[in-house]
Coordinates of C-alpha atoms in Angstrom, one line a residue:
X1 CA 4.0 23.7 32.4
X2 CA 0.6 24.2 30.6
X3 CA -2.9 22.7 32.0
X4 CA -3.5 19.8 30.8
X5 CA -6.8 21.2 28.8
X6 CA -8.3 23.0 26.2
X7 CA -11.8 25.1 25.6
X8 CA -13.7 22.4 23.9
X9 CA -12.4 19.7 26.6
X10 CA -16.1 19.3 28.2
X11 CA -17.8 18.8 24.9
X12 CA -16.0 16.0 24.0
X13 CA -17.2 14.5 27.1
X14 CA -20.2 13.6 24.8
X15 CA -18.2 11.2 22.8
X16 CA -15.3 11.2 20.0
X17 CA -17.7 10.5 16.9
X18 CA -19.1 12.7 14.8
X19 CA -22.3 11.3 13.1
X20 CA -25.0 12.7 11.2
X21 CA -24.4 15.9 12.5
X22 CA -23.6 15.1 16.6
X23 CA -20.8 13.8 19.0
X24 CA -21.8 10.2 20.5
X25 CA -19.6 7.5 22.2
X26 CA -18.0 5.0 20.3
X27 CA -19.2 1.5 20.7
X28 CA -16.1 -0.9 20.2
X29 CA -15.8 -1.6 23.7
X30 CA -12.2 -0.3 23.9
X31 CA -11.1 3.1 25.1
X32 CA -8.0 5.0 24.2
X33 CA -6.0 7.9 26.4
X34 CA -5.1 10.5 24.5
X35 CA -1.7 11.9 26.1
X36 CA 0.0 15.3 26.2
X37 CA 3.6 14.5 24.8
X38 CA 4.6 17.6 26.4
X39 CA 4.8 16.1 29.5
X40 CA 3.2 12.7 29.3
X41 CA 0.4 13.0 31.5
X42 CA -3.5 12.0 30.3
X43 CA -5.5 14.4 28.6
X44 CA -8.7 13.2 27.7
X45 CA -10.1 9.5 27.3
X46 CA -12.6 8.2 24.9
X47 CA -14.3 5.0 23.6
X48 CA -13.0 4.4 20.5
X49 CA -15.4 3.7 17.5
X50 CA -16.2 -0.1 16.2
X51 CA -17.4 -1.2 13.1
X52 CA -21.0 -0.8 13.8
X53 CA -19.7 3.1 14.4
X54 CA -18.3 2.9 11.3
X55 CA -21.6 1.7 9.5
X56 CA -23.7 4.6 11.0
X57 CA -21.3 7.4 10.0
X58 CA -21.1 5.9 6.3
X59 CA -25.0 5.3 6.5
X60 CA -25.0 9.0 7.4
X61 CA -23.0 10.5 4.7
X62 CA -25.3 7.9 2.2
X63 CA -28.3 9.4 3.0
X64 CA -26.9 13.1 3.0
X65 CA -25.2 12.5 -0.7
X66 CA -28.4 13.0 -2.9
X67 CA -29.2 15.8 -1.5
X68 CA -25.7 17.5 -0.9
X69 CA -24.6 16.3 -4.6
X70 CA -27.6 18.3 -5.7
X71 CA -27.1 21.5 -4.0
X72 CA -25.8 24.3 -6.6
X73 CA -22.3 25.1 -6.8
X74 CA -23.4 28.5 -5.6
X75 CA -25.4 27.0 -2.4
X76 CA -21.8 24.4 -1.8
X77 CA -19.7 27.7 -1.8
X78 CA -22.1 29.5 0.0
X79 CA -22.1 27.2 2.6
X80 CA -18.0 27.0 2.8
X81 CA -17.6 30.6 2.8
X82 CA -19.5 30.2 6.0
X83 CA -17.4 27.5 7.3
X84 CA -14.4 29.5 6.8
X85 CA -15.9 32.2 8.8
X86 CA -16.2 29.8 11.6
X87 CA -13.0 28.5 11.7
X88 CA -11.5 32.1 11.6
X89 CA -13.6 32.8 14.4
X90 CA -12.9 29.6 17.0
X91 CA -9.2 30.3 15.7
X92 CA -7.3 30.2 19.2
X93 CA -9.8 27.0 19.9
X94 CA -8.0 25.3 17.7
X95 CA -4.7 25.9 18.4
X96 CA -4.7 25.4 21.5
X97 CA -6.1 21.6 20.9
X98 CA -3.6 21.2 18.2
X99 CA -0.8 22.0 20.4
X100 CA -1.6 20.1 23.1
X101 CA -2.6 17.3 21.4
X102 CA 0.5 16.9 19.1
X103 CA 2.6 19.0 21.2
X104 CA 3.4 21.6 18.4
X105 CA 4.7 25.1 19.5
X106 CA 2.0 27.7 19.6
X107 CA 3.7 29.7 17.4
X108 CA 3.4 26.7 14.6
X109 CA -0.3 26.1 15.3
X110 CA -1.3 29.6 15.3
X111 CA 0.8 30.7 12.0
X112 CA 0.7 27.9 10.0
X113 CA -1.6 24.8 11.0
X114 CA -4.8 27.1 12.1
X115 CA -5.0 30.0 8.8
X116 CA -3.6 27.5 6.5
X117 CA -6.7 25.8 7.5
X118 CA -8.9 28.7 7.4
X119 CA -7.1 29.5 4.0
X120 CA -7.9 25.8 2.4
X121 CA -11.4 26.6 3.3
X122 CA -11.7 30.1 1.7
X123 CA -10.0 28.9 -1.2
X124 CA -12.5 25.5 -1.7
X125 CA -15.7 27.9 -1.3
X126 CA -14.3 29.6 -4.5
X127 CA -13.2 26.4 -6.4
X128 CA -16.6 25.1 -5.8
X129 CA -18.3 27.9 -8.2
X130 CA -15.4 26.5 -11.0
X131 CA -15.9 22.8 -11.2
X132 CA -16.1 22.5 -15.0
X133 CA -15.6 20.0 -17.8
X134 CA -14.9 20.8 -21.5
X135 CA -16.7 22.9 -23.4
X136 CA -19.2 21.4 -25.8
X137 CA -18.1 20.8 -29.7
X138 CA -19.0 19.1 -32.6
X139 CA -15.8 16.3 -32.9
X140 CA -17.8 13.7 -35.3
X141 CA -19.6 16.7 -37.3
X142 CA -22.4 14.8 -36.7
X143 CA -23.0 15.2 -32.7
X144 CA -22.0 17.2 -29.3
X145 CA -20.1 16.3 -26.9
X146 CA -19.2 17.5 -23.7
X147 CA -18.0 16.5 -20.1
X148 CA -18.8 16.5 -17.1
X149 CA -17.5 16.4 -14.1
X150 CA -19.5 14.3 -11.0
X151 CA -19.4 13.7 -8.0
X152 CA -18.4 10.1 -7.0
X153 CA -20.4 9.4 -3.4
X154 CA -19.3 8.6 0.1
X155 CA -15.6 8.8 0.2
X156 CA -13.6 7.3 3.5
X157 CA -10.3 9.0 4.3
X158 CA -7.3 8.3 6.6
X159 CA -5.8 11.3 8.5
X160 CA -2.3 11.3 10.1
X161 CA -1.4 12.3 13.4
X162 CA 1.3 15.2 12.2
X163 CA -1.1 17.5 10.8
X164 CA -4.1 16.2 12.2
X165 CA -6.1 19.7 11.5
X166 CA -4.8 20.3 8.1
X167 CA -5.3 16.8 6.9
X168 CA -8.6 16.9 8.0
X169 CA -9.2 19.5 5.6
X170 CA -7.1 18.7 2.7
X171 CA -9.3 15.6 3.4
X172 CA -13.0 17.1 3.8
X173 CA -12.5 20.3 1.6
X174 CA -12.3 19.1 -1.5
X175 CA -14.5 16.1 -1.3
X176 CA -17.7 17.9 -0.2
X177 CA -16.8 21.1 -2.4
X178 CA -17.3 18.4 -5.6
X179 CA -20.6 17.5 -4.0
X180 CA -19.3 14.2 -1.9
X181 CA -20.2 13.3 1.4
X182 CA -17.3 12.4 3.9
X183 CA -16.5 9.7 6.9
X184 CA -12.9 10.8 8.2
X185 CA -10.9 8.7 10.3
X186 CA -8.5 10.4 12.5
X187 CA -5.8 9.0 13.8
X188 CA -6.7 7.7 17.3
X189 CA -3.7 9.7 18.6
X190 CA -5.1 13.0 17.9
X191 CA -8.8 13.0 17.0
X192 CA -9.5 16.4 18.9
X193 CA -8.9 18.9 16.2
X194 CA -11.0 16.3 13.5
X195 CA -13.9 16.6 15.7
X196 CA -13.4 20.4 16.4
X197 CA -13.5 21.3 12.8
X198 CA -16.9 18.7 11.9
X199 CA -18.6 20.5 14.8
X200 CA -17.6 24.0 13.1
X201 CA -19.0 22.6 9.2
X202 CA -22.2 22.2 11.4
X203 CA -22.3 25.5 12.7
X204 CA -21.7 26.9 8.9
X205 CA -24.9 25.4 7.8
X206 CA -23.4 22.0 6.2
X207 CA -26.4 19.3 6.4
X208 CA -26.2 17.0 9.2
X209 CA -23.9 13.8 7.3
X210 CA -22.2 15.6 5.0
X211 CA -19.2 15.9 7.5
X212 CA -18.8 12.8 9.8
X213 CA -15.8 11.6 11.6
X214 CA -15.1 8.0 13.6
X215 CA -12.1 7.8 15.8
X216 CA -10.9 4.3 16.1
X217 CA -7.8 2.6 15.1
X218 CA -6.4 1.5 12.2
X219 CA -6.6 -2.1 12.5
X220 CA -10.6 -1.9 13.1
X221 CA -12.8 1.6 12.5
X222 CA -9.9 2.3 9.9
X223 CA -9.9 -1.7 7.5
X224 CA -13.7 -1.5 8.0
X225 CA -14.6 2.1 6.7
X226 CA -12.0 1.3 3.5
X227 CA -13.5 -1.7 2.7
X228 CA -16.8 -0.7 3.4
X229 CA -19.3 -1.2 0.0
X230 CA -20.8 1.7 0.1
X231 CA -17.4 4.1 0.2
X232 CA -16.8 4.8 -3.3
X233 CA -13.7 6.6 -2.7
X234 CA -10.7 6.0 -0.3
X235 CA -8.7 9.2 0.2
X236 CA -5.2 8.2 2.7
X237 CA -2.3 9.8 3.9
X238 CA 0.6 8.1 6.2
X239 CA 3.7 5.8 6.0
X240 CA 4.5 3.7 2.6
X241 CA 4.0 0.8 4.4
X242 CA 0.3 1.4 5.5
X243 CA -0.5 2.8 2.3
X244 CA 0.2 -0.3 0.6
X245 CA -2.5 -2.3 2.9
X246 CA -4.9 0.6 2.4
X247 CA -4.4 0.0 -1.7
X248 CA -4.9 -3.4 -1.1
X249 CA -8.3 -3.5 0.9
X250 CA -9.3 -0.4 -1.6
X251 CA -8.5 -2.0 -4.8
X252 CA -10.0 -5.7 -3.9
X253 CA -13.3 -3.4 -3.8
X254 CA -12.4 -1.3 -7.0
X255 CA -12.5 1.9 -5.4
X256 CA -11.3 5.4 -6.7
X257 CA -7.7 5.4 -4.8
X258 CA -5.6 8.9 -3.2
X259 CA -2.5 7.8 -1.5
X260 CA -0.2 10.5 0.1
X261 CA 2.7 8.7 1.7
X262 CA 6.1 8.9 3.7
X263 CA 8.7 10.9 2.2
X264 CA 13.1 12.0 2.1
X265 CA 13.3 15.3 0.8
X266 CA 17.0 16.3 -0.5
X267 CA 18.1 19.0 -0.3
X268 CA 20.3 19.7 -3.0
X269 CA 23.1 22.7 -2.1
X270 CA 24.9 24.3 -5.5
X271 CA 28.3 25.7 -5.1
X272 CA 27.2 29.0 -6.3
X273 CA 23.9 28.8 -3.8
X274 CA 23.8 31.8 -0.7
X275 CA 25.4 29.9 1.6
X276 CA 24.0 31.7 4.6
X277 CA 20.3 31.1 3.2
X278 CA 21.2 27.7 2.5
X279 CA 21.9 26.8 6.7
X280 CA 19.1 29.2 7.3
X281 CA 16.7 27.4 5.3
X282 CA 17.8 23.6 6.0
X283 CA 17.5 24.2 10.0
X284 CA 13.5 25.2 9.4
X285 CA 12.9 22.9 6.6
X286 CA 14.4 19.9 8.4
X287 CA 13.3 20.8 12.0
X288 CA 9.4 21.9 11.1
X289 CA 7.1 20.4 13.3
X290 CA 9.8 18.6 15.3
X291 CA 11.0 17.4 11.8
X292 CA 7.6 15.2 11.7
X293 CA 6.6 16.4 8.2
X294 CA 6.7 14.1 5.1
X295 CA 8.0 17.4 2.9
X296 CA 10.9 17.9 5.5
X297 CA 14.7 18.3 4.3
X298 CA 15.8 14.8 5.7
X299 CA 18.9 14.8 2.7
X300 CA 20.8 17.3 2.3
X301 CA 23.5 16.9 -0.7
X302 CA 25.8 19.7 -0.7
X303 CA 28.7 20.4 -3.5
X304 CA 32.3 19.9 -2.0
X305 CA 33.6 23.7 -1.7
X306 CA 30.5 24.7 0.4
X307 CA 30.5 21.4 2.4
X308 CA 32.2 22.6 5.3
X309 CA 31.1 25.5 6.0
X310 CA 27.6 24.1 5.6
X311 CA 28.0 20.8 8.0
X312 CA 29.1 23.8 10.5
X313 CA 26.8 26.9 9.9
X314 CA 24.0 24.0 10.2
X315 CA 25.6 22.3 13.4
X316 CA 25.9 26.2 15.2
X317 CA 22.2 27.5 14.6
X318 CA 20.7 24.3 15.3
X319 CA 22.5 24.7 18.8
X320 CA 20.5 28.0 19.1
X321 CA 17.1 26.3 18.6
X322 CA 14.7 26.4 21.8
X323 CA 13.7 23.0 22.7
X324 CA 10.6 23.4 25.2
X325 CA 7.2 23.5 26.3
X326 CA 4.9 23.9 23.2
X327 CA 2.9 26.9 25.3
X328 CA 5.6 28.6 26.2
X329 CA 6.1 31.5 23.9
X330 CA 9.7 31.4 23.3
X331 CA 10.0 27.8 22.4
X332 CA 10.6 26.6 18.7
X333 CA 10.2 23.3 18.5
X334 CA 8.0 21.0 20.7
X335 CA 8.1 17.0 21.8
X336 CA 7.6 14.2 19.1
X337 CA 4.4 12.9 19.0
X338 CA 5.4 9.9 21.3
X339 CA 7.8 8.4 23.7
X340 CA 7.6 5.3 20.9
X341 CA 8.4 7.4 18.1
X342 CA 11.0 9.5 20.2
X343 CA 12.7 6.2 21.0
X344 CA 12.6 5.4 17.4
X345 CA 14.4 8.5 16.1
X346 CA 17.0 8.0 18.9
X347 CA 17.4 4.3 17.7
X348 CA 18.0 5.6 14.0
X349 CA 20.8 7.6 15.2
X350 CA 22.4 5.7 17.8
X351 CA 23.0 3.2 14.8
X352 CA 23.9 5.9 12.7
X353 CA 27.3 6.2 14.9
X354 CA 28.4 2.9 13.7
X355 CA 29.0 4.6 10.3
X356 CA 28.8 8.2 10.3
X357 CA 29.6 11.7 12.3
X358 CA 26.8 12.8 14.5
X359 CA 27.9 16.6 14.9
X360 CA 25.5 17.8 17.2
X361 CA 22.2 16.8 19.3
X362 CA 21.5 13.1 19.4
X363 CA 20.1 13.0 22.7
X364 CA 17.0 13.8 24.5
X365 CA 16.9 16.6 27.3
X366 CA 17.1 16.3 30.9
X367 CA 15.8 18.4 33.4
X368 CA 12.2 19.7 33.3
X369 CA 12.0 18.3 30.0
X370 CA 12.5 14.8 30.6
X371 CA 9.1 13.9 31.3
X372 CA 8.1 14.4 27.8
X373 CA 9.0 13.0 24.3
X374 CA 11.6 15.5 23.3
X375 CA 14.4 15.3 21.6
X376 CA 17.2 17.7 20.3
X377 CA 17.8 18.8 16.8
X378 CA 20.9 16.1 15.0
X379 CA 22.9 16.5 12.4
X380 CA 24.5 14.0 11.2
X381 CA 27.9 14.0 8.5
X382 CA 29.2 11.7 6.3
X383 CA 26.8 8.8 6.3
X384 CA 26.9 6.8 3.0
X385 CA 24.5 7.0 0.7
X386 CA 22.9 3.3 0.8
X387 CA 22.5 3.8 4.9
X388 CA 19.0 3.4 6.4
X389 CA 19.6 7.7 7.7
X390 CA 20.0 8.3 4.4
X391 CA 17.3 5.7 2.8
X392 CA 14.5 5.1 5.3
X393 CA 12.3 8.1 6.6
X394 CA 13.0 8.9 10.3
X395 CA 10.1 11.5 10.8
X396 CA 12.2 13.3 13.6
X397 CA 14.6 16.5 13.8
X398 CA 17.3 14.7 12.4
X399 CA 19.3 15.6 9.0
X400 CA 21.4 14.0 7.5
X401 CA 24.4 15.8 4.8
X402 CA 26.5 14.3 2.5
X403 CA 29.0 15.7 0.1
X404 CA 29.2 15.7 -3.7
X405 CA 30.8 17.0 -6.9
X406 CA 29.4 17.2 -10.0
X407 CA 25.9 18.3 -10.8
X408 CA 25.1 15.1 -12.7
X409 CA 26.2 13.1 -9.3
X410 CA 24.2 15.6 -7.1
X411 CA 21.0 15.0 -9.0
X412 CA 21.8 10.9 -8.6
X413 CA 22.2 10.9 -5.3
X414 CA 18.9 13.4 -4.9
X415 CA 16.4 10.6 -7.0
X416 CA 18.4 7.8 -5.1
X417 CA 15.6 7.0 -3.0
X418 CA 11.9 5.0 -3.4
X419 CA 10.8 8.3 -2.3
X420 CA 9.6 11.7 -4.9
X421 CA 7.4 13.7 -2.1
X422 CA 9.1 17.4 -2.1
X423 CA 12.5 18.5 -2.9
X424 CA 14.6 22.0 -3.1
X425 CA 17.4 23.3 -5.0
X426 CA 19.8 26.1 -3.9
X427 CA 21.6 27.9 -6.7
X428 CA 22.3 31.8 -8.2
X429 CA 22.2 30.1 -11.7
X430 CA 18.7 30.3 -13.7
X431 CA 19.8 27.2 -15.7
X432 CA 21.1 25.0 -13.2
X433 CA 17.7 25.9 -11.1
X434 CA 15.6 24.6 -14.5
X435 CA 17.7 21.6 -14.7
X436 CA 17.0 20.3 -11.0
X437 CA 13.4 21.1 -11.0
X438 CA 12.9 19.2 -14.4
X439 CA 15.6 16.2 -13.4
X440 CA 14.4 15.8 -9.5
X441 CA 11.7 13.3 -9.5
X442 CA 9.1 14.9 -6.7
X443 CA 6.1 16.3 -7.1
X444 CA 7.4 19.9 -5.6
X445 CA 10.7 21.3 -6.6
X446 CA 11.1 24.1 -4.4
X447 CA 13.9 27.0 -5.7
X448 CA 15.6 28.5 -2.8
X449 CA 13.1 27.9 -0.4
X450 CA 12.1 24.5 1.7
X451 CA 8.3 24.3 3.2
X452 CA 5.9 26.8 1.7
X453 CA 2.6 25.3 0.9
X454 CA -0.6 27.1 -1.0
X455 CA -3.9 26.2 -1.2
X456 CA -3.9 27.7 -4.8
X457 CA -1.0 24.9 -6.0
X458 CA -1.4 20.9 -5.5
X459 CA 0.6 18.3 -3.2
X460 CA 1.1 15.1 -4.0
X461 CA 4.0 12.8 -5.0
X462 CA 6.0 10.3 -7.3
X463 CA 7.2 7.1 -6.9
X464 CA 6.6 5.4 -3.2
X465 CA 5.3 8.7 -2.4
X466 CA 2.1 7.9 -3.5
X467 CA -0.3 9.2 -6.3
X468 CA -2.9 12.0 -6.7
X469 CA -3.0 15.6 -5.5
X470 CA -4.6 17.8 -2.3
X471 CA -5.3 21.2 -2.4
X472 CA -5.7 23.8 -5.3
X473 CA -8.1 22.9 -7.9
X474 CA -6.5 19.4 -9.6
X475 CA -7.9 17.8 -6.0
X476 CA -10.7 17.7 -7.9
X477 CA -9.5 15.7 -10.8
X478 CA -9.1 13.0 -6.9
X479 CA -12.8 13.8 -6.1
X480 CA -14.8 13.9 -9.0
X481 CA -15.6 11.4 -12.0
X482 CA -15.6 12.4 -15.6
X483 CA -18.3 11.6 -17.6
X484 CA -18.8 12.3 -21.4
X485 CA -22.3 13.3 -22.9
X486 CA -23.1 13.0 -26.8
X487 CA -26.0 14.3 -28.8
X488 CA -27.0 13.1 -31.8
X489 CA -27.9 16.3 -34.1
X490 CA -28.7 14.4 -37.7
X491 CA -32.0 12.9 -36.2
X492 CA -31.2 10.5 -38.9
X493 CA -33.0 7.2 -38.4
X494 CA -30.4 4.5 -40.0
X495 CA -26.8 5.9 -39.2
X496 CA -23.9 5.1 -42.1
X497 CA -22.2 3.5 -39.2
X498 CA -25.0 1.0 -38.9
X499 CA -23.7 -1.0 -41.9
X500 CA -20.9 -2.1 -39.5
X501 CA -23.4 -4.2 -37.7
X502 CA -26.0 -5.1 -40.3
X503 CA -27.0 -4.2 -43.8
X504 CA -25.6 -2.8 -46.8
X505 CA -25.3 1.2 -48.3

C-alpha cells in the first residue's frame, strides 16, 4: 500500500481555508479527519471553517469584485492562460491528492480528472476574450439598443466529493472568467484538491480574493455562505435531495440559482447496435470512478434478441476488472468514497435479491483489500422497472439491465425516471439514433459512446436533474446578467409617446 501522503501535505498544515489570497485555520471549533478510503487510515486533520470563516472569505471576494469585474477581458484571459500553465505544471501534485483523497486510480486522475482540468482552464482563458451581447440596432427606428452582458458579484458554490478537482473548476472557471469573484465550498470530505488549485490561481497572478475557498460542512460553512446577503449567486452540485434545501435558502434571498443534481443514465441498447461495443461501453460507462458519477450508465434497457448475450458479455468483462489499490498501476477501479456509502450500495443490492438476479459481484473483497471501502463491480438482471435499483440513484458500480421490445417502450422506460442528467443510444441506424436523441429527456444524448465530456460543449440537466449549464461558453449565460441599453437618437424634446401619459397631438 501507498504512504498515506502527498507533496503539498505540510502546507496544508497552515490551515484548510483559502482567504484573500492565503491558507488560515478554520475557526468553528470542530475538526474533521480526512481519511484515505483506500485503506481507512487518517490522512490529514483540519479545523473546519465557521460562519465567521465564511464572512471573511465572502468579505474577501467583495472587496476584490470592483476591481476584478473591471479588469479587461484581455487582462481576465491573460491571467487564466497563466493559471492553466500552473496547473499543467503541478500536474502529478494533483493527482496524487486526488487519488488519495477520493481513492480514484491513478490512471483516472492523471487522464481524465487532472488535463480535463487543465483543459477547462485553457478553454475559459479563451471564452473570456468572447463574452458578448447583441449587436447594436435600431428596433424602434427611433433609438439603439444593445446588450450587455455583466457580471453579477460574489457567487457561493457547493462542490461534491466525486470530482472534487473538476468541480472546483467547472465552479471557479466560469465565474471569475465573467468578471465574478468566488467563495467555494468543498465538500469536507475532500477539500485538498479545492485548496491546491486556489493556491495555483494565486501563483498565476489572480488578485488576492478573487479565488477563496472555506471547507466546512454542509449544515454550517455550507447554509451560511448560500444565505449569505452579500452572495449574489449560488452555483451547486450534489444529490436531488440537497439541492432542493440549497434552492430553498437561495430563493428565500432571491439569488441567481445553478443546480447540477443526482442522476440514472439509461442506457438504451438497439437490436441492430455492435453488440461487442455495446458491453464494452456499458462496463466503463457504469463503472467510471467506482460508478460514483452522476452521468454513469446506472439503466441499461436492451432490446430482447441482444438481451442475452448482453446480461453475459457484461457479467464476463466485468469479472476481468482490477479491483485495487488506487496507486498501484494495474488497478482499474478504486474504493468508494466511504465505508458509509460502501455499506449503502451493498444495502441497495442485498435488497435488490428479493426481486431481481444479481449475476455477478455484490460483495466487497477480502483479503488485503478489506480494510478499505471497496466493493466489486454488480450487475444486476431482471429487476422491475418501478424498483428503487432501477428508480433511485445508487452512486456505486452497480448496473442494472432490463429487457424490452419495441422502440416506443424502450424510450418509455429510458424517461421513466425524475431523472434527465446524461443518456446514450446504441444503434447502426441514422434515424433511430435522431429519434432517441430528440425523444430522451437529458441534457446529453450520447450516440454510441457513454462518458466523454468537452470543455467546448455544456453539462447540465432536465427534470430533477437540476437546471443551468457548466462548461463551454452557455456557463456564461449561469454567470452573467443581461442588461439592455437604449439611446434615444431623435433628441426630440416631447416624444409622440408622451401623449399616453399627458397631453394631446
Amino acid at each position: 500500500m501507498h504512504e498515506n501522503r502527498f507533496q503539498a501535505q505540510d502546507r496544508l498544515a497552515a490551515g484548510a481555508q483559502f482567504i484573500a489570497g492565503e491558507l488560515r485555520r478554520g475557526t468553528s471549533g470542530t475538526s474533521h479527519t480526512v481519511v484515505d478510503p483506500a485503506t481507512g487510515r487518517p490522512v490529514h486533520t483540519y479545523e473546519l471553517a465557521g460562519t465567521d470563516d465564511v464572512d471573511a472569505a465572502v468579505a474577501a471576494a467583495r472587496a476584490a469584485y470592483p476591481g476584478w469585474s473591471r479588469a479587461t477581458p484581455g487582462e481576465r484571459s491573460d491571467a487564466l492562460h497563466a493559471f492553466a500553465a500552473v496547473l499543467g505544471e503541478r500536474a502529478e501534485e494533483f493527482v496524487q491528492a486526488e487519488s488519495l483523497q477520493c481513492g480514484k486510480p491513478l490512471k483516472l486522475s492523471r487522464e481524465f480528472d487532472v488535463p480535463g482540468t487543465v483543459d477547462n482552464a485553457a478553454f475559459f482563458a479563451g471564452a473570456a476574450r468572447h463574452l458578448q451581447g447583441s449587436s447594436a440596432g435600431e428596433y424602434s427606428g427611433d433609438h439603439t439598443s444593445y446588450v450587455r452582458r455583466e457580471p453579477i458579484g460574489v457567487v457561493g458554490s457547493i462542490a461534491p466529493w466525486n470530482y472534487p478537482l473538476q468541480m472546483a473548476a467547472w465552479k471557479i472557471l466560469p465565474a471569475v472568467a465573467a468578471g465574478n469573484t468566488i467563495v467555494l465550498k468543498p465538500s469536507e470530505l475532500t477539500p485538498f484538491t479545492s485548496l491546491l488549485f486556489a493556491e495555483a490561481a494565486t501563483a498565476a497572478g489572480l488578485p488576492d480574493g478573487v479565488v477563496n475557498i472555506v471547507s466546512g460542512a454542509g449544515l454550517g460553512a455550507g447554509e451560511h455562505l448560500v444565505g449569505h446577503e452579500d452572495v449574489a449567486m449560488t452555483s451547486f452540485t450534489g444529490s436531488t435531495a440537497v439541492g432542493r434545501r440549497v434552492a430553498e435558502i437561495a430563493t428565500s434571498g432571491v439569488k441567481r440559482l445553478h443546480l447540477e443534481l443526482g442522476g440514472k443514465a439509461p442506457f438504451v441498447v438497439f437490436d441492430d447496435a455492435d453488440l461487442d461495443a455495446a458491453v464494452h461501453g456499458a462496463v466503463a460507462g457504469a463503472l467510471i470512478n467506482s460508478g460514483q458519477d452522476c452521468t454513469a450508465a446506472t439503466r441499461a434497457y436492451v432490446q430482447r434478441p441482444l438481451y442475452d448475450a448482453f446480461v453475459a458479455g457484461v457479467a464476463d468483462l466485468m469479472a476481468t476488472v482490477q479491483v485495487g489499490d488506487p496507486f498501484d498501476p494495474a488497478t482499474d477501479i478504486g474504493p468508494l468514497i466511504s465505508h458509509a456509502h460502501r455499506d449503502r450500495v451493498a444495502g441497495f443490492v442485498e435488497r435488490a435479491r428479493g426481486y431481481a438476479r444479481v449475476v455477478t459481484g455484490g460483495e466487497a473483497p477480502g483479503g488485503d483489500l478489506a480494510p478499505g471501502a471497496y466493493y466489486r463491480p454488480t450487475l444486476i438482471a431482471d429487476a422491475p422497472q418501478d424498483s428503487e435499483a432501477v428508480q433511485v440513484e445508487i452512486f456505486g458500480p452497480v448496473l442494472v439491465v432490463l429487457p424490452f421490445d419495441s422502440d416506443d417502450e424502450g424510450l418509455r422506460l429510458a424517461n421513466d425516471t425524475p431523472y434527465g442528467l446524461a443518456a446514450s443510444a446504441w444503434t447502426r441506424d441514422v434515424f433511430r439514433a435522431g429519434r432517441a436523441t430528440r425523444e430522451i429527456q437529458a441534457g446529453c444524448v450520447w450516440v454510441n459512446d457513454h462518458i466523454p465530456i468537452l470543455s467546448e460543449m455544456p453539462h447540465g440537466g432536465y427534470k430533477a436533474s437540476g437546471y443551468g449549464k457548466d462548461m463551454s461558453a452557455y456557463s456564461f449565460e449561469e454567470y452573467t446578467q443581461i442588461k439592455h441599453v437604449m439611446y434615444d437618437n431623435t433628441a426630440v424634446a416631447r416624444k409622440d409617446w408622451h401623449r399616453t401619459v399627458f397631453g394631446r397631438r
